[in-house]
Tab-separated table of C-alpha atoms in Angstrom:
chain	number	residue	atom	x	y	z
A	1	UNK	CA	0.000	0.000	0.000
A	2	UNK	CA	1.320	3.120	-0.772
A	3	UNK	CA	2.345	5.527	2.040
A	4	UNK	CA	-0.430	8.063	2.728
A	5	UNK	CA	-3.136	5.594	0.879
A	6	UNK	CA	-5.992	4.229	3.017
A	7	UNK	CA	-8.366	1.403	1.738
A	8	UNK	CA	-11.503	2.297	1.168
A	9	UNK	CA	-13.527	-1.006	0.508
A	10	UNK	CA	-11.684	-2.504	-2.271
A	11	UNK	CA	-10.717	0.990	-3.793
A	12	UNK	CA	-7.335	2.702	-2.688
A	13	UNK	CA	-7.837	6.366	-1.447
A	14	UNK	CA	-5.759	9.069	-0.846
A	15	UNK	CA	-5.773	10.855	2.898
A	16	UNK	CA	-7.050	13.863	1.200
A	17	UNK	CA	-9.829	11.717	-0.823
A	18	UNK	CA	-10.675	9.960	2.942
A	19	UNK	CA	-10.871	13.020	4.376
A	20	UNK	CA	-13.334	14.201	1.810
A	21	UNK	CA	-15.070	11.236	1.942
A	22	UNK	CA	-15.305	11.842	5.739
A	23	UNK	CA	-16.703	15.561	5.660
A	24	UNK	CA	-19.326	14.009	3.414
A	25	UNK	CA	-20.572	11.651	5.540
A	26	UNK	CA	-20.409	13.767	8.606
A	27	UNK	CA	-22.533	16.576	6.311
A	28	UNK	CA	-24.957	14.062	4.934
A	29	UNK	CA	-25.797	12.581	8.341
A	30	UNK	CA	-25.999	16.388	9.871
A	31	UNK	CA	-28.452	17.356	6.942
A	32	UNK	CA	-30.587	14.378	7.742
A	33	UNK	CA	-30.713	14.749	11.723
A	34	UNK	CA	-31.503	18.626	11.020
A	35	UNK	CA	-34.509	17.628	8.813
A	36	UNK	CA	-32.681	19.880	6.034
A	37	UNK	CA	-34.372	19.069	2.932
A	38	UNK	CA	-32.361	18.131	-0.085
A	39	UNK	CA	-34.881	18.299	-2.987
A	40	UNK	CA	-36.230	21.665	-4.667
A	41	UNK	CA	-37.342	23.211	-1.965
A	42	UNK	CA	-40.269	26.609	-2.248
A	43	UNK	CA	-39.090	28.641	0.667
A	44	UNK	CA	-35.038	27.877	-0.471
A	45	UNK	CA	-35.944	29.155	-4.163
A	46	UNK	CA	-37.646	32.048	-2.553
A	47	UNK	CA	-34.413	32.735	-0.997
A	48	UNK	CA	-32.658	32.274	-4.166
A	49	UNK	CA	-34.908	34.828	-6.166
A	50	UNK	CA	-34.087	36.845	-3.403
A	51	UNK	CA	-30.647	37.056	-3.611
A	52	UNK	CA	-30.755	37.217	-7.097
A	53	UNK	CA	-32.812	40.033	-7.085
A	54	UNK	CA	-30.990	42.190	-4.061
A	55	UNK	CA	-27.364	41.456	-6.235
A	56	UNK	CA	-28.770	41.908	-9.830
A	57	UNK	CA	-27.263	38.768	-10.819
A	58	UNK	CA	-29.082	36.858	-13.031
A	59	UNK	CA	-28.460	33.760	-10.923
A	60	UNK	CA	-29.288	32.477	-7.611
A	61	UNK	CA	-28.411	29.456	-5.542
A	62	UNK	CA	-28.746	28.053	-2.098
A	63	UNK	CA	-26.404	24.684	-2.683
A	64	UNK	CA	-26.389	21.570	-0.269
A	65	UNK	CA	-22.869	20.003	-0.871
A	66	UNK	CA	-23.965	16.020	-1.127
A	67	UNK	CA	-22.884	13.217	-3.642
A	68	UNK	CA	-23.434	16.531	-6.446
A	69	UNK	CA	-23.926	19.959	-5.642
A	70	UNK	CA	-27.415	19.851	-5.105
A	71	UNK	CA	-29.531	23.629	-5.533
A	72	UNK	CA	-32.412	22.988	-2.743
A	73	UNK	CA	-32.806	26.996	-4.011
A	74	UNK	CA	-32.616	27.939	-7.468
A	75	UNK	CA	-32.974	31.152	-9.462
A	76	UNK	CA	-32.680	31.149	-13.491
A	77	UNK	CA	-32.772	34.379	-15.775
A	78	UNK	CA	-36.179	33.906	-17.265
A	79	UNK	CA	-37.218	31.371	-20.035
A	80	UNK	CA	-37.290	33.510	-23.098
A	81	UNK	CA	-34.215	35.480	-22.375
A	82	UNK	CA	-31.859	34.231	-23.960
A	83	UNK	CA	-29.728	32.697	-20.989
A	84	UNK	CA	-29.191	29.097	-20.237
A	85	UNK	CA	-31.757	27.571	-17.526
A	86	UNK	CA	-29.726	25.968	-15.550
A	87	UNK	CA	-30.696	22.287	-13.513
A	88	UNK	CA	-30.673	21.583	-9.751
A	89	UNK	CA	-27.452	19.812	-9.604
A	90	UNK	CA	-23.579	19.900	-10.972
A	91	UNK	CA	-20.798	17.796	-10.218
A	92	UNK	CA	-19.018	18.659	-6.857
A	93	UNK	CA	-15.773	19.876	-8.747
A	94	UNK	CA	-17.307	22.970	-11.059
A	95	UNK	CA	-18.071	26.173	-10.267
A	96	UNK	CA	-16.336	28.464	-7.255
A	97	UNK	CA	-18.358	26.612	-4.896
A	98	UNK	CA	-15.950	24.097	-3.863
A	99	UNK	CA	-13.452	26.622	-3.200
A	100	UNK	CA	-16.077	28.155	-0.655
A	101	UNK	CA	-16.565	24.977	1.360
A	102	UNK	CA	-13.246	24.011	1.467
A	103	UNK	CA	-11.644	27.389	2.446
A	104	UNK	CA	-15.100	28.041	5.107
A	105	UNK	CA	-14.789	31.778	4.267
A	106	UNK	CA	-16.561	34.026	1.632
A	107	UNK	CA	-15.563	34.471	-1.950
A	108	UNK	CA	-16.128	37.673	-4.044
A	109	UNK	CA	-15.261	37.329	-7.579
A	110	UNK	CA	-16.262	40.887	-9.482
A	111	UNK	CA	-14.685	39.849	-12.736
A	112	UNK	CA	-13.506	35.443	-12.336
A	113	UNK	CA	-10.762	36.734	-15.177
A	114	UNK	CA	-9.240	38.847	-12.892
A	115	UNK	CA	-7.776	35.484	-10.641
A	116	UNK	CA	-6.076	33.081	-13.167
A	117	UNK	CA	-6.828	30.102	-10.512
A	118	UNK	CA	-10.548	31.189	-10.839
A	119	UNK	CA	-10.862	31.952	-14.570
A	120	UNK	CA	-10.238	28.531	-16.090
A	121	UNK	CA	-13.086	27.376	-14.821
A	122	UNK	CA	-16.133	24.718	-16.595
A	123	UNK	CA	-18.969	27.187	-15.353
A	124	UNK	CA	-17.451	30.043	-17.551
A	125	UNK	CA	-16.990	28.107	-20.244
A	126	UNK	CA	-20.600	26.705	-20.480
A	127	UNK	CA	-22.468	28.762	-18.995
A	128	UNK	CA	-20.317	32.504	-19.487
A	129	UNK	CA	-20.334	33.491	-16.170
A	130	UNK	CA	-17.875	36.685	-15.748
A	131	UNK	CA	-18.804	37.151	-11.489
A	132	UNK	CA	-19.859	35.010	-8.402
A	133	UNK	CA	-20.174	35.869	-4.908
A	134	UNK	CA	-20.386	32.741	-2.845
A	135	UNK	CA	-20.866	32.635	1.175
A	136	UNK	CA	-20.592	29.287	3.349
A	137	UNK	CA	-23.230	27.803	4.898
A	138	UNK	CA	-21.356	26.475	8.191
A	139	UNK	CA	-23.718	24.613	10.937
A	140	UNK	CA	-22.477	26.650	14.021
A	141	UNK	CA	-22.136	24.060	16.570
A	142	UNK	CA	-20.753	21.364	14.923
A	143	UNK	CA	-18.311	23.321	12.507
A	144	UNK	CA	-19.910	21.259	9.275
A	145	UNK	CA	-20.110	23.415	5.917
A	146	UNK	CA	-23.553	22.200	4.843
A	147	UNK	CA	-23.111	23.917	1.239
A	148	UNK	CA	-23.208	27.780	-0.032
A	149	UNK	CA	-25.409	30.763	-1.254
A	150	UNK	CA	-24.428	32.446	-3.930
A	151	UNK	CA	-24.905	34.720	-7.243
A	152	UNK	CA	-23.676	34.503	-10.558
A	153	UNK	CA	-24.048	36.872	-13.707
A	154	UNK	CA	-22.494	36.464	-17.170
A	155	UNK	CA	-21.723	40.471	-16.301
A	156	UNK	CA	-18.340	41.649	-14.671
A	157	UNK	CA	-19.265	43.715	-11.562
A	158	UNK	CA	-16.998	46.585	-11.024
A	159	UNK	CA	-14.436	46.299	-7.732
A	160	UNK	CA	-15.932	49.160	-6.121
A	161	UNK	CA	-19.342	47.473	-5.800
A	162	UNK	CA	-17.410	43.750	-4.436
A	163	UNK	CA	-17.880	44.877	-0.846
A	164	UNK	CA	-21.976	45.644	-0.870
A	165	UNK	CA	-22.460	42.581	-2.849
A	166	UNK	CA	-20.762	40.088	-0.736
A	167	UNK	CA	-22.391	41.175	2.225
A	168	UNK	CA	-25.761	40.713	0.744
A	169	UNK	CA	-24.704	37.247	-0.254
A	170	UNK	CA	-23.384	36.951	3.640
A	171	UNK	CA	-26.380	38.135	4.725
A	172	UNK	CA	-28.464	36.009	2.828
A	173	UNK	CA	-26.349	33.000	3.685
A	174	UNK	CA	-26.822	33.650	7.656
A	175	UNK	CA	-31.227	33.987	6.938
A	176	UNK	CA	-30.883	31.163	4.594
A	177	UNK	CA	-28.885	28.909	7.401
A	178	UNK	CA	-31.738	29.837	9.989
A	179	UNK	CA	-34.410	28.684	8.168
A	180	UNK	CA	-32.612	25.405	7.258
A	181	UNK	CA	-31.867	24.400	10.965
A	182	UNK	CA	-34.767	25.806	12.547
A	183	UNK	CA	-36.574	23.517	10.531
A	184	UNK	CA	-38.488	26.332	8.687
A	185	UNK	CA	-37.476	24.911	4.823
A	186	UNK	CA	-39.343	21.942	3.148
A	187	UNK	CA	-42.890	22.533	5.706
């Protein structure tokens, strides 16, 4: 076995892969024991539209970090203009999301070109997106990032304007963690 490597079944894992594999299963049973619902969810798209609306993105998300990244709260440009509609899920490893729940802090990107580690990215590429502001969901007493809230707009935003709109996203994030552990979502 090599050193570092952990069996995982039959399947040989890294430490970082168990470790992964560990934060999901911690997350998944949290989201269950907090009656956190994990399907499209009325009050979570409401929240979404929301913070769509407030940022004058085009986009809006409240994302549950499971097997995919999984939009309980979803908010798409409408039908006829011209935009892709995006679905309720995407692999775990697109977008700027991942880079939220990993790092457990914020991310404003005003212009993702501006950050060469954030511009090759498959979200920009199929879908154009040019800005994102992304805010953790983290489950205060246990530590556990459930997922994120966050914006996205084919449009650059200017730098001046990064502060207001992360701290609607932050905001919405802290309103939008509320109502998904006080049980609030999916009645």
């Amino acid at each position: 076995m090599r050193h570092g490597a952990i069996r995982s079944g039959q399947e040989l894992v890294s430490a970082a892969q168990a470790q992964e594999l560990a934060e999901l299963q911690a997350r998944e049973e949290l989201i269950q024991r907090l009656g956190v619902p994990t399907a499209p969810d009325d009050l979570m798209d409401q929240f979404a539209d929301h913070l769509a609306e407030a940022t004058g993105m085009l986009y809006g998300f409240v994302n549950l970090f499971l097997d995919e990244q999984t939009f309980i709260g979803l908010h798409n440009p409408p039908q006829d203009s011209g935009h892709l509609i995006l679905g309720r899920t995407m692999s775990r490893d697109h977008g700027w999301c991942p880079a939220v729940v990993k790092r457990k802090k914020a991310l404003p990107l005003p212009d993702v070109h501006a950050s060469p580690r954030f511009s090759g990215n498959f979200v920009v590429d199929a879908v154009g997106i040019r800005s994102y502001f992304g805010a953790p969901l983290i489950h205060e007493e246990s530590g556990i990032t459930l997922g994120t809230v966050c914006t996205i707009d084919p449009e650059a935003r200017p730098r001046t304007d990064a502060r207001r709109l992360l701290d609607v996203v932050k905001a919405g994030g802290t309103e939008v963690l509320h109502a998904l552990t006080s049980g609030a979502a999916a009645r």
